[in-house]
Structure formats: C-alpha cells, structure tokens
Tab-separated table of C-alpha atoms in Angstrom:
chain	number	residue	atom	x	y	z
V	1	UNK	CA	0.000	0.000	0.000
V	2	UNK	CA	1.385	3.406	-0.955
V	3	UNK	CA	0.734	6.179	1.571
V	4	UNK	CA	0.047	9.643	0.163
V	5	UNK	CA	-0.669	11.284	3.516
V	6	UNK	CA	1.953	13.465	5.231
V	7	UNK	CA	3.912	12.224	8.226
V	8	UNK	CA	2.591	12.816	11.729
V	9	UNK	CA	5.503	15.136	12.676
V	10	UNK	CA	4.546	17.359	9.732
V	11	UNK	CA	0.882	17.373	10.713
V	12	UNK	CA	1.655	17.940	14.392
V	13	UNK	CA	3.920	20.878	13.547
V	14	UNK	CA	1.357	22.455	11.214
V	15	UNK	CA	-1.561	22.071	13.628
V	16	UNK	CA	0.452	23.347	16.604
V	17	UNK	CA	1.427	26.518	14.713
V	18	UNK	CA	-2.177	27.029	13.604
V	19	UNK	CA	-3.399	26.739	17.187
V	20	UNK	CA	-0.673	28.830	18.818
V	21	UNK	CA	0.189	31.300	16.061
V	22	UNK	CA	3.910	30.923	16.674
V	23	UNK	CA	6.690	28.590	15.569
V	24	UNK	CA	8.445	29.225	18.869
V	25	UNK	CA	5.442	28.278	21.009
V	26	UNK	CA	4.732	25.259	18.823
V	27	UNK	CA	8.317	24.107	19.379
V	28	UNK	CA	7.799	24.343	23.130
V	29	UNK	CA	4.624	22.286	23.057
V	30	UNK	CA	6.117	19.649	20.755
V	31	UNK	CA	9.382	19.630	22.712
V	32	UNK	CA	11.544	20.149	19.605
V	33	UNK	CA	13.511	23.074	18.242
V	34	UNK	CA	11.893	25.954	16.413
V	35	UNK	CA	13.925	25.047	13.320
V	36	UNK	CA	12.501	21.510	13.393
V	37	UNK	CA	8.934	22.870	13.386
V	38	UNK	CA	9.742	25.224	10.514
V	39	UNK	CA	11.304	22.435	8.440
V	40	UNK	CA	8.343	20.111	9.056
V	41	UNK	CA	5.868	22.739	7.854
V	42	UNK	CA	8.027	23.475	4.808
V	43	UNK	CA	8.055	19.775	3.885
V	44	UNK	CA	4.269	19.685	4.211
V	45	UNK	CA	3.872	22.745	1.969
V	46	UNK	CA	6.179	21.215	-0.629
V	47	UNK	CA	4.203	17.959	-0.539
V	48	UNK	CA	0.867	19.773	-0.977
V	49	UNK	CA	2.340	22.341	-3.395
V	50	UNK	CA	0.735	25.306	-1.659
V	51	UNK	CA	1.443	27.854	1.084
V	52	UNK	CA	-0.307	26.850	4.272
V	53	UNK	CA	0.863	29.578	6.654
V	54	UNK	CA	1.101	33.360	6.401
V	55	UNK	CA	4.361	34.311	8.107
V	56	UNK	CA	4.249	38.055	7.388
V	57	UNK	CA	2.528	39.327	10.541
V	58	UNK	CA	3.332	39.286	14.269
V	59	UNK	CA	1.366	36.026	14.514
V	60	UNK	CA	1.646	33.130	12.105
V	61	UNK	CA	-1.805	32.481	10.644
V	62	UNK	CA	-3.114	29.840	8.235
V	63	UNK	CA	-3.810	30.968	4.686
V	64	UNK	CA	-7.156	30.219	3.089
V	65	UNK	CA	-5.778	26.932	1.815
V	66	UNK	CA	-4.183	26.346	5.193
V	67	UNK	CA	-7.491	26.782	7.020
V	68	UNK	CA	-9.139	24.390	4.583
V	69	UNK	CA	-6.444	21.774	5.217
V	70	UNK	CA	-6.576	22.347	8.978
V	71	UNK	CA	-10.308	21.574	9.047
V	72	UNK	CA	-9.764	18.427	7.007
V	73	UNK	CA	-6.986	16.899	9.141
V	74	UNK	CA	-7.582	18.238	12.663
V	75	UNK	CA	-10.361	15.799	13.512
V	76	UNK	CA	-8.440	12.849	12.094
V	77	UNK	CA	-5.302	13.614	14.134
V	78	UNK	CA	-7.475	13.982	17.232
V	79	UNK	CA	-9.036	10.630	16.355
V	80	UNK	CA	-5.625	8.994	16.273
V	81	UNK	CA	-4.858	10.409	19.730
V	82	UNK	CA	-8.152	9.000	21.023
V	83	UNK	CA	-7.505	5.604	19.442
V	84	UNK	CA	-4.096	5.307	21.069
V	85	UNK	CA	-5.510	6.312	24.465
V	86	UNK	CA	-8.365	3.822	24.215
V	87	UNK	CA	-6.022	1.057	23.106
V	88	UNK	CA	-4.200	1.459	26.381
V	89	UNK	CA	-0.666	1.749	25.024
V	90	UNK	CA	1.749	2.535	27.791
V	91	UNK	CA	2.826	6.121	27.573
V	92	UNK	CA	6.285	6.476	26.096
V	93	UNK	CA	8.969	7.833	28.362
V	94	UNK	CA	9.879	11.463	27.858
V	95	UNK	CA	13.259	12.940	28.538
V	96	UNK	CA	14.312	16.177	30.212
V	97	UNK	CA	17.933	17.120	29.705
V	98	UNK	CA	19.219	19.098	32.683
V	99	UNK	CA	22.525	20.884	33.291
V	100	UNK	CA	23.292	21.383	36.998
V	101	UNK	CA	26.104	22.947	39.018
V	102	UNK	CA	28.219	19.834	39.826
V	103	UNK	CA	28.260	20.072	43.624
V	104	UNK	CA	24.523	20.734	43.832
V	105	UNK	CA	23.880	17.814	41.480
V	106	UNK	CA	26.001	15.390	43.518
V	107	UNK	CA	24.995	16.432	47.002
V	108	UNK	CA	21.402	17.642	46.675
V	109	UNK	CA	19.647	16.823	43.386
V	110	UNK	CA	20.787	13.283	42.540
V	111	UNK	CA	19.910	11.847	45.996
V	112	UNK	CA	16.341	13.141	45.448
V	113	UNK	CA	15.813	12.072	41.844
V	114	UNK	CA	14.423	8.719	42.989
V	115	UNK	CA	11.525	10.599	44.570
V	116	UNK	CA	10.769	12.354	41.287
V	117	UNK	CA	10.995	9.105	39.335
V	118	UNK	CA	8.508	7.456	41.692
V	119	UNK	CA	6.040	10.296	41.133
V	120	UNK	CA	6.648	10.640	37.381
V	121	UNK	CA	7.926	7.309	35.989
V	122	UNK	CA	7.302	8.442	32.408
V	123	UNK	CA	9.780	11.336	32.635
V	124	UNK	CA	13.481	10.531	32.486
V	125	UNK	CA	15.928	13.113	33.817
V	126	UNK	CA	19.218	13.104	31.946
V	127	UNK	CA	22.041	15.160	33.477
V	128	UNK	CA	24.183	16.969	30.924
V	129	UNK	CA	27.665	18.516	31.431
V	130	UNK	CA	27.648	21.861	33.203
V	131	UNK	CA	29.290	24.843	31.507
V	132	UNK	CA	30.547	27.826	33.494
V	133	UNK	CA	29.376	31.196	32.123
V	134	UNK	CA	26.438	29.458	30.454
V	135	UNK	CA	24.660	31.492	27.750
V	136	UNK	CA	21.548	29.242	27.632
V	137	UNK	CA	21.697	28.684	23.879
V	138	UNK	CA	22.673	24.995	23.871
V	139	UNK	CA	20.440	22.614	21.931
V	140	UNK	CA	21.397	19.620	24.109
V	141	UNK	CA	19.880	21.056	27.319
V	142	UNK	CA	16.253	21.789	28.221
V	143	UNK	CA	16.717	23.083	31.790
V	144	UNK	CA	19.571	24.531	33.786
V	145	UNK	CA	20.189	24.897	37.520
V	146	UNK	CA	22.759	27.652	37.696
V	147	UNK	CA	24.231	30.119	40.177
V	148	UNK	CA	22.870	33.665	40.124
V	149	UNK	CA	25.365	36.338	41.094
V	150	UNK	CA	24.119	39.809	42.150
V	151	UNK	CA	25.602	41.487	39.059
V	152	UNK	CA	24.431	38.835	36.602
V	153	UNK	CA	21.380	39.380	34.407
V	154	UNK	CA	19.532	36.489	32.820
V	155	UNK	CA	19.631	36.487	29.007
V	156	UNK	CA	16.618	37.475	26.980
V	157	UNK	CA	13.915	34.838	26.793
V	158	UNK	CA	15.116	32.890	29.850
V	159	UNK	CA	12.658	32.099	32.630
V	160	UNK	CA	14.371	31.798	36.031
V	161	UNK	CA	13.019	30.604	39.390
V	162	UNK	CA	14.946	30.792	42.649
V	163	UNK	CA	15.324	27.411	44.328
V	164	UNK	CA	17.646	27.685	47.335
V	165	UNK	CA	21.251	28.176	48.432
V	166	UNK	CA	21.709	31.848	49.311
V	167	UNK	CA	22.771	31.190	52.907
V	168	UNK	CA	26.250	30.193	54.105
V	169	UNK	CA	27.592	29.128	57.517
V	170	UNK	CA	30.905	27.850	58.898
V	171	UNK	CA	31.142	24.057	59.130
V	172	UNK	CA	33.797	21.687	60.475
V	173	UNK	CA	34.283	18.408	62.303
V	174	UNK	CA	33.351	18.232	66.014
V	175	UNK	CA	37.077	17.939	66.889
V	176	UNK	CA	37.881	21.202	65.104
V	177	UNK	CA	34.776	22.882	66.566
V	178	UNK	CA	35.959	22.019	70.096
V	179	UNK	CA	38.789	24.535	69.653
V	180	UNK	CA	36.423	27.359	68.659
V	181	UNK	CA	34.770	29.419	71.387
V	182	UNK	CA	33.761	32.555	69.482
V	183	UNK	CA	33.774	33.686	65.828
V	184	UNK	CA	37.017	35.608	66.319
V	185	UNK	CA	38.757	32.273	66.976
V	186	UNK	CA	38.250	31.522	63.281
V	187	UNK	CA	41.030	34.002	62.490
V	188	UNK	CA	43.476	31.485	63.994
V	189	UNK	CA	41.914	28.450	62.310
V	190	UNK	CA	42.651	27.013	58.879
V	191	UNK	CA	39.984	28.554	56.667
V	192	UNK	CA	39.206	26.370	53.677
V	193	UNK	CA	38.031	28.467	50.731
V	194	UNK	CA	36.160	28.102	47.448
V	195	UNK	CA	38.460	29.814	44.949
V	196	UNK	CA	35.489	31.104	42.915
V	197	UNK	CA	34.024	32.829	45.985
V	198	UNK	CA	37.001	33.995	48.086
V	199	UNK	CA	34.932	36.735	49.732
V	200	UNK	CA	32.622	34.301	51.527
V	201	UNK	CA	34.728	34.201	54.673
V	202	UNK	CA	35.047	37.975	55.040
V	203	UNK	CA	31.315	38.352	54.401
V	204	UNK	CA	30.309	35.839	57.077
V	205	UNK	CA	32.838	37.077	59.641
V	206	UNK	CA	31.676	40.663	59.254
V	207	UNK	CA	27.917	40.107	59.001
V	208	UNK	CA	27.467	37.288	61.539
V	209	UNK	CA	30.648	37.246	63.587
V	210	UNK	CA	31.191	40.970	64.027
V	211	UNK	CA	34.822	40.565	62.907
V	212	UNK	CA	36.129	43.299	60.618
V	213	UNK	CA	39.711	42.034	60.370
V	214	UNK	CA	40.553	40.463	56.992
V	215	UNK	CA	40.868	36.690	57.363
V	216	UNK	CA	43.897	34.717	56.212
V	217	UNK	CA	42.557	32.126	53.830
V	218	UNK	CA	43.916	28.587	53.707
V	219	UNK	CA	43.761	25.881	51.024
V	220	UNK	CA	41.501	26.638	48.063
V	221	UNK	CA	39.254	24.309	46.068
V	222	UNK	CA	37.508	24.847	42.749
V	223	UNK	CA	34.575	22.563	43.538
V	224	UNK	CA	32.313	22.824	46.540
V	225	UNK	CA	32.256	19.042	46.857
V	226	UNK	CA	36.044	18.923	47.317
V	227	UNK	CA	35.789	21.715	49.866
V	228	UNK	CA	33.299	19.660	51.881
V	229	UNK	CA	35.428	16.499	51.648
V	230	UNK	CA	38.402	18.487	52.981
V	231	UNK	CA	36.337	19.750	55.908
V	232	UNK	CA	35.180	16.195	56.672
V	233	UNK	CA	38.839	15.121	56.718
V	234	UNK	CA	39.532	17.677	59.463
V	235	UNK	CA	41.695	19.940	57.281
V	236	UNK	CA	40.009	23.058	58.644
V	237	UNK	CA	36.783	25.068	58.672
V	238	UNK	CA	34.771	25.770	55.546
V	239	UNK	CA	31.973	28.245	54.974
V	240	UNK	CA	29.292	26.605	52.876
V	241	UNK	CA	25.579	26.361	52.134
V	242	UNK	CA	24.175	24.037	54.827
V	243	UNK	CA	21.895	22.398	52.248
V	244	UNK	CA	24.995	20.814	50.666
V	245	UNK	CA	25.980	19.065	53.888
V	246	UNK	CA	22.611	17.829	55.170
V	247	UNK	CA	23.846	14.227	55.282
V	248	UNK	CA	27.024	15.135	57.176
V	249	UNK	CA	25.100	17.290	59.641
V	250	UNK	CA	22.614	14.478	60.186
V	251	UNK	CA	25.351	11.935	60.881
V	252	UNK	CA	27.370	14.292	63.087
V	253	UNK	CA	30.391	14.151	60.788
V	254	UNK	CA	30.180	17.933	60.454
V	255	UNK	CA	28.712	20.562	62.765
V	256	UNK	CA	27.860	24.259	62.468
V	257	UNK	CA	29.918	25.858	65.257
V	258	UNK	CA	28.423	29.326	64.879
V	259	UNK	CA	25.270	30.980	63.605
V	260	UNK	CA	23.476	32.686	62.125
V	261	UNK	CA	23.666	32.079	58.397
V	262	UNK	CA	24.488	34.982	56.088
V	263	UNK	CA	22.784	35.742	52.784
V	264	UNK	CA	25.357	35.974	49.977
V	265	UNK	CA	22.980	37.456	47.422
V	266	UNK	CA	23.646	34.430	45.234
V	267	UNK	CA	21.673	31.226	44.945
V	268	UNK	CA	20.674	28.353	42.707
V	269	UNK	CA	18.052	29.129	40.057
V	270	UNK	CA	16.109	26.839	37.745
V	271	UNK	CA	16.311	28.293	34.250
V	272	UNK	CA	14.488	27.410	31.063
V	273	UNK	CA	13.578	29.013	27.791
V	274	UNK	CA	10.330	30.949	28.079
V	275	UNK	CA	9.037	28.964	25.086
V	276	UNK	CA	8.882	25.840	27.286
V	277	UNK	CA	6.779	27.506	29.988
V	278	UNK	CA	3.699	25.481	29.028
V	279	UNK	CA	5.456	22.169	28.463
V	280	UNK	CA	3.848	19.543	30.731
V	281	UNK	CA	7.095	17.797	31.660
V	282	UNK	CA	8.842	21.070	32.456
V	283	UNK	CA	5.887	22.180	34.564
V	284	UNK	CA	5.898	18.931	36.558
V	285	UNK	CA	9.666	18.928	37.127
V	286	UNK	CA	9.605	22.610	38.103
V	287	UNK	CA	6.796	22.060	40.610
V	288	UNK	CA	8.624	19.100	42.150
V	289	UNK	CA	11.908	21.031	42.388
V	290	UNK	CA	10.236	24.021	44.036
V	291	UNK	CA	8.570	21.767	46.587
V	292	UNK	CA	11.815	19.878	47.294
V	293	UNK	CA	13.797	23.105	47.686
V	294	UNK	CA	11.135	24.596	49.952
V	295	UNK	CA	11.206	21.524	52.187
V	296	UNK	CA	14.998	21.585	52.339
V	297	UNK	CA	15.103	25.307	53.180
V	298	UNK	CA	12.470	25.001	55.884
V	299	UNK	CA	14.235	21.985	57.405
V	300	UNK	CA	17.369	24.120	57.746
V	301	UNK	CA	15.412	27.069	59.129
V	302	UNK	CA	15.605	29.260	56.020
V	303	UNK	CA	12.746	31.020	54.279
V	304	UNK	CA	12.335	30.059	50.600
V	305	UNK	CA	11.891	33.716	49.680
V	306	UNK	CA	12.278	35.032	46.171
V	307	UNK	CA	10.890	31.883	44.566
V	308	UNK	CA	8.885	33.761	41.942
V	309	UNK	CA	9.510	33.333	38.246
V	310	UNK	CA	11.231	36.013	36.216
V	311	UNK	CA	11.441	36.110	32.454
V	312	UNK	CA	13.680	38.470	30.549
V	313	UNK	CA	11.800	39.603	27.485
C-alpha cells in the first residue's frame, strides 16, 4: 500500500502553529527546536504544493488553503490520539535534559531524583555537562540549575526561578569545633576556601561574627564538593551552604559551630527558555523542584523567599 498522507511530525507541527500562532510556542509544546517545526511545515507545503501559513505578521496564521487543510486533518489527528488512548498503550517515556552545578547535582539533586521518578515514571531526567558562564543557547539542554550572582542578568527569553542556596555558615568536624569558642577564633583556624568565591569568609565574619579584620585564607578548592570532603577530613573550617551538607550534619560528621547564616545574594536558580513555559514535563519537574527546595530550606530554618519566576523579554 502506498501512503500519500503526510507524516505525523509534519501534521503535528502544522496544527500546533495554527493553534498557537507561533513557531516558537509550537516548538515548546512539541518539545523540539523551532527550526525543526519550521522544516516540518516546509516539507508539508512542498508535498501539498501550496502555502499553508502566512508568516508576514506578528502572529503566524493559516492561509485560506491552510485553514481548509486544517479543518480536514484536525479531527483525524485527534481521532488517532483518542484511538491510542483507548487502546491502552503505555505512555512512552519522555526525557528532560538538565545541566546542573556539579556540587549541587552530587549532594542535593541526585539523591532526590528517585523521589521524582517514583512520582513521574514516564519522565526521564538526563544530566548533561555543566558549563561555566552558560549562555543558555545549547540545543542539548532543556533546563539549567545555575548560580545567580548579584551582578548577573539572565539572558533574553530565559525564565528563572529561585530554588535555594543563598545562605552560608561555617562548618567543620566536632574535633575542630571544640577549639572554637567565638567567631574571632576563626582568624586562627585554617579557613578552607572556594576559589570562585574567596569573599565568603570575610562576608560571614563581618555580618554574623562581628569581625572586621581580613581573614587569612587557607587551602583553596575549585569545587564545593572537594571543599566539603576536605572539611570532613579535618583539614580546617569551611563556609558553605548548609543544604549541601545535610547528610554530614545528620550523621554528626560535620557541625555548624556558629550561627546565624548569612545571605550571599547568590543562589541556585532553575532556568528554562520561556518557550517551554507550558510544556507539561517542564511544569511537573519545576513544581517538584520548588517543593523539594522549599522543604529543604524550611528543614534548615531558612525562608524560601524570592521563589517567583522572572522572564527576561
């Protein structure tokens, strides 16, 4: 049997653009790139030898021939969707590709992914390599969890939601803590530092410890995970987000010798392209992440403030 009908990807692309009036929004709903939607519609137009969409205005609208074709195929595509649902075919797994700051991925996100999988078995989370100074234009990533610095602005078209991680506190082994009576004693201790954030110690000492003297920093590490491992080995005192050491605090391997925590003005944000705002999988993963981060913050005594979404137009 020779099939003359277009492929389903072509029909899905055409109908999504007709309904949404935008190649970009159609790409978000179909979970493909905007270029893929455009190419699918072009193939359909070449097959039918007519122009189906008017691309000249602010919204993409079907031409007269396009409206005629839309009416003819819309019900049939909907019928296929109904047939598949009634047949009871197990829903195919979908994939979300996520790039995460390495230490947060290892110490906070990955240990919780089993919870998400139990709630949403049809959505697979695939962790992709993290790039410093990310510009959010990669085609191999759908979502990012990145660090927001006070001076950093999100690129145009990026939707960002605060998750957690603004607060820092000193942490060390109980043996090291036994030698610390007051925050000023930290000036004589070995202060382990994150080389990307060397000002953390001075910030905490001034804001929480009332110490204005510049601290002498000790060994530096380029990854927060290595910094935590060094603290667990008794090499000195680190200043870190408590959320990254929940397991060590729970086991007593590390303690927080002094409080309170200090807000750095930074934090971990979930970022996605605004075009994916209505994507069902993105919505579900975002809701789960916000709930998990809220629970973690409240368990540590922090308010999950600033968790609203911001999109740069």
